[in-house]
Coordinates of C-alpha atoms and ligand atoms in Angstrom, one line a residue:
X1 CA -4.3 13.9 36.7
X2 CA -7.3 13.3 34.4
X3 CA -7.0 10.2 32.2
X4 CA -6.4 11.0 28.6
X5 CA -4.3 9.3 25.9
X6 CA -0.8 10.5 25.9
X7 CA 1.2 7.7 24.4
X8 CA 1.3 4.1 23.3
X9 CA 4.4 3.2 25.4
X10 CA 2.5 3.4 28.7
X11 CA -0.7 1.8 27.4
X12 CA -1.4 -1.8 28.4
X13 CA -2.0 -4.3 25.6
X14 CA -5.6 -4.9 27.0
X15 CA -6.3 -1.2 26.7
X16 CA -5.1 -1.2 23.1
X17 CA -7.2 -4.2 22.4
X18 CA -10.3 -2.6 23.9
X19 CA -9.9 0.5 21.7
X20 CA -9.3 -1.5 18.6
X21 CA -12.4 -3.7 19.3
X22 CA -14.6 -0.6 19.8
X23 CA -13.1 1.0 16.6
X24 CA -14.1 -2.1 14.6
X25 CA -17.7 -1.9 15.9
X26 CA -17.8 1.7 14.7
X27 CA -16.5 1.0 11.2
X28 CA -19.3 1.7 8.7
X29 CA -20.2 -0.8 6.0
X30 CA -19.1 0.0 2.4
X31 CA -21.1 3.0 1.1
X32 CA -22.4 3.8 4.5
X33 CA -21.6 6.9 6.4
X34 CA -19.9 7.0 9.8
X35 CA -22.2 6.1 12.7
X36 CA -23.9 8.9 14.6
X37 CA -24.1 8.4 18.3
X38 CA -25.2 10.7 21.1
X39 CA -22.9 9.5 23.9
X40 CA -21.1 12.8 24.1
X41 CA -24.0 15.2 23.8
X42 CA -23.5 18.3 25.9
X43 CA -19.7 17.8 26.0
X44 CA -17.1 20.1 24.5
X45 CA -13.9 18.9 22.9
X46 CA -11.3 21.5 22.1
X47 CA -8.8 20.7 19.3
X48 CA -5.7 22.7 19.9
X49 CA -3.2 22.5 17.0
X50 CA 0.2 24.2 17.3
X51 CA 1.5 22.4 14.2
X52 CA 0.1 21.9 10.7
X53 CA -2.4 19.1 10.2
X54 CA -5.1 18.1 7.7
X55 CA -6.1 14.5 8.4
X56 CA -5.6 14.4 12.1
X57 CA -7.4 17.6 13.0
X58 CA -10.3 17.0 10.7
X59 CA -10.8 13.4 11.7
X60 CA -10.7 14.3 15.4
X61 CA -13.3 16.9 14.6
X62 CA -15.5 14.6 12.6
X63 CA -15.1 11.9 15.3
X64 CA -16.2 14.3 18.1
X65 CA -19.2 15.5 16.1
X66 CA -20.3 11.9 15.2
X67 CA -20.4 11.2 19.0
X68 CA -22.6 14.2 19.5
X69 CA -20.0 16.5 21.2
X70 CA -19.5 20.2 20.4
X71 CA -16.1 20.9 19.0
X72 CA -13.9 23.9 18.6
X73 CA -10.7 24.0 16.6
X74 CA -7.9 26.4 17.5
X75 CA -4.8 26.6 15.4
X76 CA -1.6 28.4 16.6
X77 CA -1.5 30.9 13.7
X78 CA -5.0 32.3 14.5
X79 CA -4.6 32.2 18.3
X80 CA -2.9 34.3 21.0
X81 CA 0.0 31.9 20.8
X82 CA 1.1 34.0 17.8
X83 CA 1.0 37.0 20.2
X84 CA 3.6 35.4 22.4
X85 CA 1.4 33.8 25.1
X86 CA 3.1 30.9 26.9
X87 CA 1.8 27.3 26.5
X88 CA 0.8 27.2 30.1
X89 CA -1.1 30.5 29.9
X90 CA -2.9 29.4 26.7
X91 CA -3.9 26.1 28.3
X92 CA -5.0 27.7 31.6
X93 CA -7.2 30.2 29.6
X94 CA -8.8 27.3 27.7
X95 CA -9.2 25.3 30.9
X96 CA -11.1 28.2 32.5
X97 CA -13.7 27.7 29.8
X98 CA -14.2 24.2 31.1
X99 CA -14.0 22.0 28.0
X100 CA -14.4 18.3 28.7
X101 CA -11.3 17.2 26.7
X102 CA -8.4 18.8 24.9
X103 CA -6.9 17.2 21.8
X104 CA -3.5 18.7 21.3
X105 CA -0.7 18.7 18.7
X106 CA 2.5 20.4 19.6
X107 CA 6.1 20.7 18.2
X108 CA 7.7 20.0 21.6
X109 CA 8.1 16.4 22.6
X110 CA 6.4 15.8 26.0
X111 CA 4.2 19.0 25.8
X112 CA 0.9 17.1 26.4
X113 CA 2.5 15.1 29.3
X114 CA 3.6 18.3 30.9
X115 CA 0.2 19.9 30.7
X116 CA -1.7 16.9 31.8
X117 CA 0.1 17.3 35.2
X118 CA -1.4 20.7 35.6
X119 CA -4.8 20.5 34.1
X120 CA -7.7 18.5 35.5
X121 CA -8.9 17.8 31.9
X122 CA -8.1 14.7 29.9
X123 CA -5.6 15.5 27.1
X124 CA -5.4 13.4 23.9
X125 CA -2.0 13.6 22.2
X126 CA -2.4 14.2 18.5
X127 CA 1.4 14.3 17.9
X128 CA 4.1 15.7 20.2
X129 CA 7.3 16.7 18.4
X130 CA 9.4 13.6 17.5
X131 CA 8.0 11.6 20.4
X132 CA 4.6 9.9 19.8
X133 CA 1.4 10.0 17.8
X134 CA -0.7 7.4 19.6
X135 CA -3.9 7.6 17.5
X136 CA -1.9 7.1 14.3
X137 CA -0.4 3.8 15.6
X138 CA -3.9 2.7 16.7
X139 CA -5.4 3.4 13.3
X140 CA -2.4 1.8 11.6
X141 CA -3.0 -1.4 13.7
X142 CA -6.7 -1.3 12.8
X143 CA -5.8 -1.0 9.1
X144 CA -3.5 -4.0 9.3
X145 CA -6.1 -6.0 11.2
X146 CA -8.7 -5.3 8.4
X147 CA -6.5 -7.4 6.2
X148 CA -4.7 -9.8 8.6
X149 CA -6.1 -11.9 11.5
X150 CA -3.4 -10.8 13.9
X151 CA -0.3 -8.7 14.4
X152 CA 1.7 -11.6 15.9
X153 CA 4.7 -12.6 13.9
X154 CA 4.1 -10.0 11.1
X155 CA 7.2 -8.5 9.6
X156 CA 6.7 -4.7 9.4
X157 CA 9.2 -2.5 7.6
X158 CA 9.1 1.2 8.7
X159 CA 11.1 3.2 6.1
X160 CA 12.2 6.8 6.0
X161 CA 13.1 9.6 8.4
X162 CA 13.0 7.4 11.5
X163 CA 14.9 10.0 13.7
X164 CA 12.2 12.6 13.5
X165 CA 9.1 10.4 13.3
X166 CA 6.6 10.2 16.1
X167 CA 4.6 7.8 13.8
X168 CA 7.6 5.4 13.8
X169 CA 7.9 5.5 17.6
X170 CA 4.3 4.9 18.4
X171 CA 4.0 2.1 15.8
X172 CA 7.2 0.5 17.1
X173 CA 5.8 0.5 20.7
X174 CA 2.4 -0.9 19.6
X175 CA 3.7 -3.5 17.2
X176 CA 6.2 -4.9 19.6
X177 CA 3.6 -5.2 22.3
X178 CA 1.8 -7.5 20.0
X179 CA 4.7 -9.6 18.9
X180 CA 5.3 -8.2 15.4
X181 CA 8.9 -7.9 14.1
X182 CA 9.8 -4.4 13.3
X183 CA 12.5 -3.4 10.9
X184 CA 13.4 0.3 10.9
X185 CA 15.1 1.5 7.7
X186 CA 16.5 4.8 6.6
X187 CA 19.7 6.7 5.8
X188 CA 22.2 6.3 8.7
X189 CA 21.9 10.0 9.5
X190 CA 18.2 9.5 10.1
X191 CA 18.4 6.2 11.9
X192 CA 19.5 6.6 15.5
X193 CA 21.1 3.4 16.9
X194 CA 19.3 3.9 20.2
X195 CA 16.0 3.2 18.6
X196 CA 16.8 -0.5 18.8
X197 CA 16.7 -0.3 22.6
X198 CA 13.2 1.2 22.8
X199 CA 11.3 -2.0 22.4
X200 CA 12.1 -5.7 22.0
X201 CA 12.6 -7.3 18.6
X202 CA 13.6 -4.1 16.7
X203 CA 16.1 -4.5 13.8
X204 CA 17.8 -1.5 12.1
X205 CA 19.1 -1.4 8.5
X206 CA 20.0 1.2 5.9
X207 CA 19.5 -1.4 3.2
X208 CA 16.1 -0.9 1.7
X209 CA 16.0 -4.3 -0.1
X210 CA 16.9 -6.1 3.1
X211 CA 14.1 -4.2 5.0
X212 CA 11.5 -5.1 2.4
X213 CA 12.4 -8.7 1.7
X214 CA 9.5 -10.8 3.0
X215 CA 7.7 -7.8 4.6
X216 CA 4.0 -8.2 5.4
X217 CA 3.6 -4.5 5.9
X218 CA 5.6 -1.5 4.6
X219 CA 5.1 1.8 6.3
X220 CA 6.6 4.7 4.5
X221 CA 7.4 7.9 6.3
X222 CA 7.5 11.5 5.1
X223 CA 10.9 13.2 5.4
X224 CA 10.3 15.8 8.2
X225 CA 12.0 18.7 6.7
X226 CA 10.5 21.0 9.2
X227 CA 12.4 19.2 12.0
X228 CA 15.8 19.2 10.1
X229 CA 17.7 22.4 10.5
X230 CA 21.2 21.5 9.4
X231 CA 21.7 20.8 5.7
X232 CA 19.9 21.0 2.4
X233 CA 18.1 17.7 1.8
X234 CA 19.1 15.7 -1.4
X235 CA 15.5 14.8 -2.5
X236 CA 16.3 13.0 -5.8
X237 CA 19.1 10.9 -4.3
X238 CA 16.8 10.1 -1.4
X239 CA 14.1 8.7 -3.7
X240 CA 16.7 6.6 -5.5
X241 CA 17.8 4.9 -2.3
X242 CA 14.8 5.0 0.0
X243 CA 11.8 5.7 -2.3
X244 CA 9.2 2.9 -2.6
X245 CA 8.9 1.9 -6.3
X246 CA 7.1 -0.9 -8.2
X247 CA 10.2 -3.0 -8.4
X248 CA 10.3 -3.3 -4.6
X249 CA 6.9 -5.0 -4.6
X250 CA 8.3 -8.4 -5.8
X251 CA 10.7 -8.5 -2.8
X252 CA 7.9 -8.2 -0.3
X253 CA 5.3 -10.8 0.7
X254 CA 2.7 -11.4 -2.0
X255 CA 0.0 -9.5 -0.2
X256 CA 2.1 -6.8 1.3
X257 CA 0.2 -3.9 2.7
X258 CA 1.6 -0.5 1.8
X259 CA 0.9 2.3 4.3
X260 CA 1.8 6.0 4.8
X261 CA 0.4 8.3 7.5
X262 CA 0.2 11.2 5.0
X263 CA 0.8 13.8 3.7
X264 CA 2.6 11.8 1.0
X265 CA 5.2 13.4 -1.3
X266 CA 4.9 11.5 -4.6
X267 CA 8.3 11.0 -6.1
X268 CA 10.1 11.8 -2.9
X269 CA 9.4 8.8 -0.6
X270 CA 6.8 6.9 -2.7
X271 CA 6.1 6.5 -6.4
X272 CA 2.5 7.2 -7.6
X273 CA 2.3 3.7 -9.1
X274 CA 2.8 2.2 -5.6
X275 CA 0.7 4.8 -3.7
X276 CA -2.3 4.3 -6.0
X277 CA -1.9 0.5 -6.3
X278 CA -4.2 -2.3 -5.0
X279 CA -1.6 -2.9 -2.2
X280 CA -1.9 0.6 -0.9
X281 CA -4.0 1.0 2.2
X282 CA -3.3 4.8 2.5
X283 CA -7.0 5.9 2.1
X284 CA -8.2 3.1 4.4
X285 CA -5.9 4.5 7.0
X286 CA -7.6 7.9 6.7
X287 CA -11.0 6.3 7.1
X288 CA -9.9 4.3 10.1
X289 CA -8.6 7.5 11.7
X290 CA -12.2 8.6 12.2
X291 CA -13.4 5.4 14.0
X292 CA -10.3 5.1 16.1
X293 CA -10.6 8.7 17.3
X294 CA -14.3 8.1 18.0
X295 CA -13.3 5.1 20.1
X296 CA -10.6 7.1 21.9
X297 CA -12.8 10.1 22.6
X298 CA -15.7 7.9 23.8
X299 CA -13.3 6.1 26.2
X300 CA -11.6 9.2 27.5
X301 CA -14.9 10.9 28.2
X302 CA -17.1 8.2 29.4
X303 CA -14.9 6.0 31.6
Ligands
NCD401 C1 2.1 12.6 10.6 C2 2.4 13.5 11.7 O1 2.0 14.6 11.7 O2 3.2 13.1 12.5 N1 0.9 12.9 9.8 C3 -0.3 12.6 10.3 O3 -0.6 12.8 11.4 N2 -1.2 12.1 9.4 C4 3.2 12.3 9.7 C5 3.8 13.4 8.9 O4 3.4 14.6 9.1 O5 4.7 13.1 8.2

């Protein structure tokens, strides 16, 4: 099996530290552009996206190009997947073209793990179903570390549709490896009890104020309507109980960092006042996505 990046759960703390250290070195100074390196010249990275994406796909593409690699993006709608080709056949076809790495987003949890057992090409998971989104957790950690010296002891509230969130799972694994205290908060129907068993030090609550009180970091999540097939979703009630609004800011720590992986739905999970405030690190997360993905691709393809 070629070594790619499939999840945070199986990554050692030292590996995470190495990726974050390299990402920091790659961060541009204010008003500078992202560094252009030639380490992947002559290599080809295929971006294979079976689910919608703006940030993740473009930032993987920019990252690969900044490292000098050739890139190619394939989205499910415009590929033979829409003609009924199976996942294994699509991947075998691509593998026959000998790319050096495949970046993959798929709606089925475990899809990249499954394929990495068959293909001799490193696979980087860009989000698999409700399971993991490892580069998101890495860029979130980097964003926190831009504003705090360490993750140790921080209180991080992750709020929203926990049940369907790969962002919550990857962050939970990463943060608990570094000694942060994670509070998962959402309506009971979107907050599976077993989440508390996935990593040490996880607290669950459906009380938004309890989750936010004293928080150093608040991570808001989008409600994953595309993964909920049962009932109509009560959007305005949701915002009333679980939407992040200016009055919540006084409950949190004085320099609380507000984060959201995007895409944000203003007025559904977060108010515009908070999303656009000084405390919001949402656009810093987007910028850090590029350097983290550069560090990951460099590591995957040169080690
Ligand atoms: C997240 C995802 O796709 O899991 N978005 C992202 O990668 N920036 C979260 C989401 O879609 O809500």
